[in-house]
mmCIF file of C-alpha atoms in Angstrom:
data_model
loop_
_atom_site.group_PDB
_atom_site.id
_atom_site.type_symbol
_atom_site.label_atom_id
_atom_site.label_comp_id
_atom_site.label_asym_id
_atom_site.label_seq_id
_atom_site.Cartn_x
_atom_site.Cartn_y
_atom_site.Cartn_z
ATOM 1 C CA MET A 277 -128.829 -36.797 -71.697
ATOM 2 C CA SER A 278 -130.860 -37.616 -74.798
ATOM 3 C CA ARG A 279 -134.200 -35.949 -75.480
ATOM 4 C CA THR A 280 -137.414 -37.949 -75.314
ATOM 5 C CA LEU A 281 -139.025 -39.198 -78.492
ATOM 6 C CA LYS A 282 -141.971 -36.846 -77.957
ATOM 7 C CA GLU A 283 -139.662 -33.833 -77.546
ATOM 8 C CA ILE A 284 -137.786 -34.646 -80.755
ATOM 9 C CA TYR A 285 -141.036 -35.168 -82.685
ATOM 10 C CA GLN A 286 -142.511 -31.872 -81.464
ATOM 11 C CA GLU A 287 -139.324 -30.003 -82.399
ATOM 12 C CA ALA A 288 -139.371 -31.581 -85.853
ATOM 13 C CA ILE A 289 -143.003 -30.548 -86.401
ATOM 14 C CA ALA A 290 -142.272 -27.006 -85.181
ATOM 15 C CA GLU A 291 -139.279 -26.722 -87.508
ATOM 16 C CA ARG A 292 -141.292 -28.052 -90.422
ATOM 17 C CA ASN A 293 -144.116 -25.584 -89.803
ATOM 18 C CA ARG A 294 -141.606 -22.725 -89.501
ATOM 19 C CA ARG A 295 -140.586 -23.151 -93.109
ATOM 20 C CA LEU A 296 -142.929 -21.157 -95.391
ATOM 21 C CA GLU A 297 -142.666 -23.608 -98.257
ATOM 22 C CA LEU A 298 -144.252 -26.314 -96.111
ATOM 23 C CA THR A 299 -147.017 -24.389 -94.365
ATOM 24 C CA GLU A 300 -149.621 -25.456 -96.902
ATOM 25 C CA PHE A 301 -149.004 -29.052 -95.821
ATOM 26 C CA SER A 302 -149.839 -28.405 -92.150
ATOM 27 C CA ASN A 303 -151.736 -31.424 -90.872
ATOM 28 C CA ASP A 304 -152.415 -32.655 -87.344
ATOM 29 C CA SER A 305 -153.276 -36.157 -88.415
ATOM 30 C CA LYS A 306 -151.111 -38.848 -86.832
ATOM 31 C CA ILE A 307 -151.285 -40.975 -89.942
ATOM 32 C CA SER A 308 -150.461 -38.323 -92.523
ATOM 33 C CA VAL A 309 -147.447 -38.985 -94.690
ATOM 34 C CA LEU A 310 -145.506 -35.918 -93.498
ATOM 35 C CA ASN A 311 -146.233 -36.598 -89.829
ATOM 36 C CA GLY A 312 -145.315 -40.238 -90.341
ATOM 37 C CA VAL A 313 -141.993 -39.254 -91.891
ATOM 38 C CA ALA A 314 -141.412 -36.807 -89.019
ATOM 39 C CA TRP A 315 -142.177 -39.540 -86.477
ATOM 40 C CA MET A 316 -139.773 -42.017 -88.129
ATOM 41 C CA THR A 317 -137.059 -39.360 -88.295
ATOM 42 C CA ALA A 318 -137.604 -38.500 -84.615
ATOM 43 C CA ALA A 319 -137.347 -42.193 -83.724
ATOM 44 C CA LEU A 320 -134.039 -42.487 -85.562
ATOM 45 C CA ILE A 321 -132.670 -39.368 -83.886
ATOM 46 C CA TYR A 322 -133.830 -40.631 -80.472
ATOM 47 C CA THR A 323 -132.084 -43.972 -81.065
ATOM 48 C CA PHE A 324 -128.864 -42.232 -82.098
ATOM 49 C CA GLU A 325 -128.881 -39.913 -79.049
ATOM 50 C CA SER A 326 -129.518 -42.878 -76.746
ATOM 51 C CA ILE A 327 -126.500 -44.667 -78.222
ATOM 52 C CA LEU A 328 -124.400 -41.534 -77.642
ATOM 53 C CA ASP A 329 -125.534 -41.475 -74.001
ATOM 54 C CA VAL A 330 -124.363 -45.053 -73.500
ATOM 55 C CA PHE A 331 -121.087 -44.246 -75.263
ATOM 56 C CA ALA A 332 -120.539 -41.178 -73.042
ATOM 57 C CA VAL A 333 -121.051 -43.293 -69.892
ATOM 58 C CA ASP A 334 -118.591 -45.935 -71.134
ATOM 59 C CA VAL A 335 -115.980 -43.290 -71.974
ATOM 60 C CA SER A 336 -116.450 -41.604 -68.586
ATOM 61 C CA GLU A 337 -116.043 -44.902 -66.715
ATOM 62 C CA THR A 338 -112.951 -45.774 -68.725
ATOM 63 C CA LEU A 339 -111.341 -42.396 -68.052
ATOM 64 C CA SER A 340 -112.255 -42.558 -64.373
ATOM 65 C CA SER A 341 -110.652 -45.972 -64.026
ATOM 66 C CA ARG A 342 -107.350 -44.750 -65.475
ATOM 67 C CA ILE A 343 -104.980 -43.335 -62.883
ATOM 68 C CA ASN A 344 -102.069 -42.378 -65.139
ATOM 69 C CA GLY A 345 -100.474 -39.172 -63.886
ATOM 70 C CA THR A 346 -102.617 -38.966 -60.739
ATOM 71 C CA PRO A 347 -101.172 -38.933 -57.188
ATOM 72 C CA ARG A 348 -102.378 -42.512 -56.774
ATOM 73 C CA TYR A 349 -100.441 -43.489 -59.904
ATOM 74 C CA TYR A 350 -97.171 -42.219 -58.404
ATOM 75 C CA ALA A 351 -97.947 -43.749 -54.989
ATOM 76 C CA ASP A 352 -98.520 -47.161 -56.587
ATOM 77 C CA ALA A 353 -95.339 -46.748 -58.621
ATOM 78 C CA LEU A 354 -93.329 -46.183 -55.428
ATOM 79 C CA LEU A 355 -94.794 -49.288 -53.803
ATOM 80 C CA ASN A 356 -93.605 -51.237 -56.867
ATOM 81 C CA TYR A 357 -90.063 -49.814 -56.740
ATOM 82 C CA GLN A 358 -87.464 -52.610 -56.819
ATOM 83 C CA LYS A 359 -84.156 -51.921 -55.113
ATOM 84 C CA GLY A 360 -81.171 -52.447 -57.396
ATOM 85 C CA ASP A 361 -83.185 -52.898 -60.618
ATOM 86 C CA SER A 362 -83.295 -50.506 -63.565
ATOM 87 C CA LEU A 363 -86.322 -49.521 -65.587
ATOM 88 C CA VAL A 364 -86.539 -50.572 -69.214
ATOM 89 C CA VAL A 365 -88.887 -49.509 -71.991
ATOM 90 C CA ARG A 366 -91.796 -51.901 -72.368
ATOM 91 C CA GLU A 367 -92.146 -53.926 -75.566
ATOM 92 C CA ASP A 368 -95.030 -51.740 -76.728
ATOM 93 C CA GLY A 369 -92.822 -48.660 -76.275
ATOM 94 C CA LEU A 370 -95.522 -46.824 -74.319
ATOM 95 C CA ALA A 371 -94.078 -46.845 -70.803
ATOM 96 C CA PHE A 372 -91.255 -47.935 -68.501
ATOM 97 C CA GLY A 373 -91.274 -51.110 -66.441
ATOM 98 C CA TYR A 374 -89.038 -53.748 -64.891
ATOM 99 C CA ALA A 375 -87.705 -56.591 -67.017
ATOM 100 C CA SER A 376 -88.874 -58.974 -64.276
ATOM 101 C CA VAL A 377 -91.105 -58.399 -61.277
ATOM 102 C CA ASP A 378 -89.524 -59.406 -57.955
ATOM 103 C CA PRO A 379 -91.626 -58.523 -54.862
ATOM 104 C CA SER A 380 -88.695 -59.417 -52.575
ATOM 105 C CA LYS A 381 -86.858 -56.323 -53.853
ATOM 106 C CA ARG A 382 -89.657 -53.918 -52.938
ATOM 107 C CA ILE A 383 -88.508 -51.895 -49.953
ATOM 108 C CA ILE A 384 -91.162 -49.170 -49.759
ATOM 109 C CA THR A 385 -94.052 -50.352 -47.609
ATOM 110 C CA GLN A 386 -95.895 -47.102 -46.833
ATOM 111 C CA VAL A 387 -96.718 -44.133 -49.065
ATOM 112 C CA SER A 388 -98.860 -41.033 -48.615
ATOM 113 C CA TYR A 389 -99.160 -37.911 -50.712
ATOM 114 C CA VAL A 390 -100.187 -34.276 -50.487
ATOM 115 C CA GLU A 391 -100.254 -31.487 -53.067
ATOM 116 C CA SER A 392 -98.360 -28.377 -51.981
ATOM 117 C CA THR A 393 -98.555 -24.882 -53.470
ATOM 118 C CA ASP A 394 -96.467 -21.747 -52.972
ATOM 119 C CA ASP A 395 -96.385 -18.145 -54.193
ATOM 120 C CA LYS A 396 -93.494 -18.722 -56.607
ATOM 121 C CA ASN A 397 -95.035 -21.531 -58.641
ATOM 122 C CA VAL A 398 -98.462 -21.581 -60.222
ATOM 123 C CA ASP A 399 -98.500 -25.374 -60.476
ATOM 124 C CA SER A 400 -98.762 -27.427 -57.304
ATOM 125 C CA LYS A 401 -96.045 -29.832 -56.231
ATOM 126 C CA LEU A 402 -96.807 -33.423 -55.325
ATOM 127 C CA ILE A 403 -95.045 -34.440 -52.110
ATOM 128 C CA LEU A 404 -94.763 -38.197 -51.614
ATOM 129 C CA LYS A 405 -93.947 -39.391 -48.101
ATOM 130 C CA VAL A 406 -92.459 -42.885 -47.865
ATOM 131 C CA ALA A 407 -91.224 -45.318 -45.222
ATOM 132 C CA THR A 408 -89.959 -48.884 -45.048
ATOM 133 C CA GLY A 409 -90.488 -51.718 -42.584
ATOM 134 C CA GLU A 410 -93.593 -53.174 -40.982
ATOM 135 C CA ARG A 411 -96.272 -51.367 -39.012
ATOM 136 C CA GLY A 412 -95.050 -50.589 -35.530
ATOM 137 C CA ALA A 413 -91.446 -50.785 -36.722
ATOM 138 C CA LEU A 414 -91.385 -48.331 -39.610
ATOM 139 C CA ARG A 415 -88.181 -46.476 -40.388
ATOM 140 C CA GLU A 416 -86.866 -43.898 -42.818
ATOM 141 C CA ILE A 417 -85.149 -44.731 -46.099
ATOM 142 C CA ASP A 418 -81.520 -43.609 -46.159
ATOM 143 C CA ALA A 419 -80.473 -40.640 -48.294
ATOM 144 C CA GLU A 420 -78.530 -42.705 -50.841
ATOM 145 C CA GLU A 421 -81.457 -44.999 -51.582
ATOM 146 C CA LEU A 422 -83.877 -42.072 -51.527
ATOM 147 C CA ALA A 423 -81.874 -40.416 -54.323
ATOM 148 C CA LEU A 424 -82.280 -43.566 -56.432
ATOM 149 C CA ILE A 425 -86.003 -43.595 -55.710
ATOM 150 C CA ALA A 426 -86.272 -39.951 -56.793
ATOM 151 C CA ALA A 427 -84.469 -40.805 -60.062
ATOM 152 C CA TYR A 428 -86.871 -43.729 -60.554
ATOM 153 C CA ILE A 429 -89.969 -41.576 -60.118
ATOM 154 C CA ASN A 430 -88.503 -38.903 -62.428
ATOM 155 C CA GLN A 431 -88.363 -41.505 -65.198
ATOM 156 C CA LEU A 432 -92.040 -42.293 -64.728
ATOM 157 C CA LYS A 433 -93.453 -38.828 -64.201
ATOM 158 C CA PHE A 434 -95.286 -36.897 -66.881
ATOM 159 C CA ALA A 435 -93.741 -33.771 -68.379
ATOM 160 C CA GLY A 436 -94.241 -30.663 -66.262
ATOM 161 C CA THR A 437 -95.058 -32.588 -63.089
ATOM 162 C CA ARG A 438 -93.282 -31.358 -59.944
ATOM 163 C CA ILE A 439 -92.623 -34.203 -57.496
ATOM 164 C CA GLU A 440 -90.666 -34.483 -54.263
ATOM 165 C CA VAL A 441 -90.100 -37.775 -52.427
ATOM 166 C CA ILE A 442 -89.283 -37.509 -48.722
ATOM 167 C CA SER A 443 -88.529 -39.990 -45.948
ATOM 168 C CA ARG A 444 -87.811 -38.983 -42.376
ATOM 169 C CA LYS A 445 -87.147 -40.520 -39.003
ATOM 170 C CA GLY A 446 -90.314 -41.338 -37.118
ATOM 171 C CA ASP A 447 -91.956 -38.700 -34.951
ATOM 172 C CA VAL A 448 -91.455 -39.398 -31.241
ATOM 173 C CA LEU A 449 -94.646 -39.729 -29.201
ATOM 174 C CA ILE A 450 -94.372 -38.576 -25.584
ATOM 175 C CA PRO A 451 -97.442 -39.369 -23.416
ATOM 176 C CA ARG A 452 -96.478 -37.322 -20.371
ATOM 177 C CA VAL A 453 -99.578 -37.824 -18.204
ATOM 178 C CA THR A 454 -100.607 -38.944 -14.733
ATOM 179 C CA VAL A 455 -102.201 -42.382 -14.702
ATOM 180 C CA TYR A 456 -104.319 -43.547 -11.767
ATOM 181 C CA TRP A 457 -104.583 -47.281 -11.066
ATOM 182 C CA ASP A 458 -106.382 -49.391 -8.483
ATOM 183 C CA GLY A 459 -103.256 -50.793 -6.805
ATOM 184 C CA ALA A 460 -104.432 -54.394 -7.263
ATOM 185 C CA VAL A 461 -101.249 -55.444 -9.115
ATOM 186 C CA PRO A 462 -97.586 -54.430 -8.870
ATOM 187 C CA GLU A 463 -96.650 -51.102 -10.423
ATOM 188 C CA SER A 464 -94.261 -52.787 -12.861
ATOM 189 C CA GLU A 465 -97.123 -54.812 -14.339
ATOM 190 C CA VAL A 466 -99.126 -51.649 -14.966
ATOM 191 C CA TYR A 467 -96.152 -50.029 -16.678
ATOM 192 C CA ASP A 468 -95.670 -53.122 -18.846
ATOM 193 C CA ALA A 469 -99.368 -53.246 -19.781
ATOM 194 C CA ILE A 470 -99.525 -49.545 -20.676
ATOM 195 C CA GLU A 471 -96.341 -49.755 -22.740
ATOM 196 C CA GLU A 472 -97.693 -52.786 -24.594
ATOM 197 C CA ARG A 473 -100.996 -51.006 -25.287
ATOM 198 C CA LEU A 474 -99.229 -47.864 -26.550
ATOM 199 C CA ASN A 475 -97.033 -49.987 -28.816
ATOM 200 C CA ARG A 476 -100.193 -51.572 -30.193
ATOM 201 C CA TYR A 477 -101.618 -48.093 -30.794
ATOM 202 C CA VAL A 478 -98.463 -47.178 -32.740
ATOM 203 C CA MET A 479 -98.834 -50.354 -34.789
ATOM 204 C CA GLU A 480 -102.530 -49.817 -35.551
ATOM 205 C CA ILE A 481 -102.441 -46.147 -36.520
ATOM 206 C CA ASP A 482 -102.627 -45.569 -40.280
ATOM 207 C CA PHE A 483 -99.660 -44.138 -42.114
ATOM 208 C CA ASP A 484 -99.707 -40.331 -42.129
ATOM 209 C CA ALA A 485 -102.868 -40.273 -40.010
ATOM 210 C CA GLY A 486 -103.540 -37.639 -37.381
ATOM 211 C CA VAL A 487 -102.378 -38.222 -33.816
ATOM 212 C CA TYR A 488 -105.391 -37.499 -31.602
ATOM 213 C CA VAL A 489 -104.976 -36.774 -27.903
ATOM 214 C CA SER A 490 -108.266 -38.537 -27.155
ATOM 215 C CA ARG A 491 -107.123 -41.763 -28.828
ATOM 216 C CA VAL A 492 -103.858 -41.851 -26.900
ATOM 217 C CA TRP A 493 -105.881 -41.380 -23.730
ATOM 218 C CA GLU A 494 -108.265 -44.141 -24.778
ATOM 219 C CA ALA A 495 -105.349 -46.490 -25.354
ATOM 220 C CA ILE A 496 -104.031 -45.880 -21.824
ATOM 221 C CA ARG A 497 -107.460 -46.017 -20.183
ATOM 222 C CA SER A 498 -108.250 -49.332 -21.862
ATOM 223 C CA VAL A 499 -105.523 -51.039 -19.819
ATOM 224 C CA GLU A 500 -106.835 -53.239 -17.019
ATOM 225 C CA HIS A 501 -106.535 -51.719 -13.519
ATOM 226 C CA VAL A 502 -106.185 -48.169 -14.914
ATOM 227 C CA THR A 503 -108.965 -46.023 -13.432
ATOM 228 C CA ASP A 504 -108.210 -42.571 -14.844
ATOM 229 C CA VAL A 505 -105.829 -40.496 -16.962
ATOM 230 C CA TRP A 506 -105.167 -36.896 -15.978
ATOM 231 C CA ILE A 507 -102.975 -33.975 -17.033
ATOM 232 C CA ASP A 508 -101.561 -32.275 -13.939
ATOM 233 C CA SER A 509 -101.278 -28.568 -14.770
ATOM 234 C CA ALA A 510 -98.947 -28.016 -11.820
ATOM 235 C CA ALA A 511 -96.536 -30.837 -12.698
ATOM 236 C CA THR A 512 -92.941 -30.252 -13.740
ATOM 237 C CA PRO A 513 -92.076 -30.878 -16.502
ATOM 238 C CA ALA A 514 -95.372 -29.848 -18.048
ATOM 239 C CA GLN A 515 -97.735 -32.691 -18.798
ATOM 240 C CA GLY A 516 -99.679 -33.456 -21.960
ATOM 241 C CA ILE A 517 -99.335 -35.476 -25.150
ATOM 242 C CA PHE A 518 -96.242 -34.290 -27.027
ATOM 243 C CA LEU A 519 -94.756 -34.972 -30.454
ATOM 244 C CA ALA A 520 -91.120 -34.410 -31.455
ATOM 245 C CA SER A 521 -90.418 -34.363 -35.199
ATOM 246 C CA TYR A 522 -87.375 -34.347 -37.452
ATOM 247 C CA ASP A 523 -87.014 -31.715 -40.173
ATOM 248 C CA GLY A 524 -85.884 -32.229 -43.773
ATOM 249 C CA ASP A 525 -82.216 -31.991 -42.749
ATOM 250 C CA GLY A 526 -82.567 -34.725 -40.143
ATOM 251 C CA ASN A 527 -82.495 -32.377 -37.145
ATOM 252 C CA LEU A 528 -84.755 -33.122 -34.194
ATOM 253 C CA GLN A 529 -87.113 -30.251 -33.452
ATOM 254 C CA PRO A 530 -88.338 -29.318 -29.941
ATOM 255 C CA ALA A 531 -91.278 -31.389 -28.754
ATOM 256 C CA ARG A 532 -94.611 -29.652 -29.261
ATOM 257 C CA ARG A 533 -97.706 -30.233 -27.211
ATOM 258 C CA ILE A 534 -100.737 -31.571 -29.063
ATOM 259 C CA GLU A 535 -103.876 -29.625 -28.188
ATOM 260 C CA ARG A 536 -106.329 -31.933 -29.951
ATOM 261 C CA VAL A 537 -104.733 -33.423 -33.049
ATOM 262 C CA ALA A 538 -101.389 -33.147 -34.825
ATOM 263 C CA TYR A 539 -99.919 -34.562 -38.011
ATOM 264 C CA THR A 540 -96.498 -36.121 -38.256
ATOM 265 C CA SER A 541 -93.709 -34.998 -40.558
ATOM 266 C CA SER A 542 -92.596 -38.595 -41.178
ATOM 267 C CA GLY A 543 -95.997 -40.263 -41.474
ATOM 268 C CA TYR A 544 -95.595 -42.487 -38.409
ATOM 269 C CA VAL A 545 -94.939 -42.327 -34.667
ATOM 270 C CA ARG A 546 -92.733 -44.341 -32.363
ATOM 271 C CA GLN A 547 -91.306 -44.444 -28.876
ATOM 272 C CA SER A 548 -88.139 -42.538 -28.034
ATOM 273 C CA SER A 549 -84.969 -44.553 -28.547
ATOM 274 C CA GLY A 550 -83.317 -42.693 -25.666
ATOM 275 C CA GLU A 551 -80.137 -42.400 -27.704
ATOM 276 C CA GLY A 552 -78.332 -39.672 -29.645
ATOM 277 C CA ALA A 553 -80.553 -36.670 -30.318
ATOM 278 C CA GLU A 554 -83.372 -38.443 -28.457
ATOM 279 C CA ALA A 555 -81.385 -38.938 -25.244
ATOM 280 C CA ASP A 556 -83.428 -36.245 -23.485
ATOM 281 C CA LEU A 557 -86.775 -37.528 -24.766
ATOM 282 C CA PRO A 558 -88.508 -39.901 -22.338
ATOM 283 C CA THR A 559 -89.706 -43.357 -23.338
ATOM 284 C CA PHE A 560 -93.321 -44.331 -22.685
ATOM 285 C CA ARG A 561 -92.463 -45.662 -19.228
ATOM 286 C CA GLU A 562 -90.391 -42.595 -18.335
ATOM 287 C CA ALA A 563 -93.078 -40.181 -19.469
ATOM 288 C CA LEU A 564 -95.858 -41.757 -17.383
ATOM 289 C CA LYS A 565 -96.519 -41.012 -13.733
ATOM 290 C CA LEU A 566 -98.424 -43.712 -11.847
ATOM 291 C CA VAL A 567 -100.560 -42.832 -8.848
ATOM 292 C CA ILE A 568 -102.736 -45.224 -6.812
ATOM 293 C CA ASP A 569 -106.363 -44.113 -6.969
ATOM 294 C CA ARG A 570 -107.554 -44.012 -3.359
#
């Protein structure tokens, strides 16, 4: 921040008076020649420092607006990935790009990132989590295509940057709770309404957001005719809100109970398919226990 005109003038006078050869010209008059020269010089210095302040702000804003090499830069690059196309050097020779932009070839619809550190490497590693499809129907990108995406991001990354791109099968949400309802409509209608509301919750949740027990409860309680949601501590199997995730090798891990909040390994949640490795995981309807509230 530039100094005030008064501060610059006072410093100039003090410096002038400090020099022995000028002490005999000491004069407090505002209209003396020496003080006038000092005042004009201070004004010029003040103007120059003010210009530098404006320049510093402009430079700072310009640098802040540039995202090259930042996590956001790589996330945006993944969203612009075009399946089947190869990168070419731009005409200016400063970066890579596609010869033609074709949004229909973009297959990555969701991206999140986190910086990971370990004891072996001083520099952090940027982990980019991706998925394809629409909200509520997200799915993992197959290994073959993921390898091409990794090669694509390696062409764009800056030297020395450690990046890993991952895509996994969706985490399975298991709302194993007891739901009380008023008995005013058939049980099947309540099941349908709760399943629809939970599917809407899955669709509305942000990519890679936390899964909160309270919000799953709120989704179920918001259904018409539902009067209460309860976790029966004596029930078998044990009740609660559970999450089953896949590891990096594609193996389904045991379902873990969420105490308050949990984060997914894939970035999104879904209902159990009831097939293959998920054959023993209940769907929304199978996990719920309906009881008439009397």
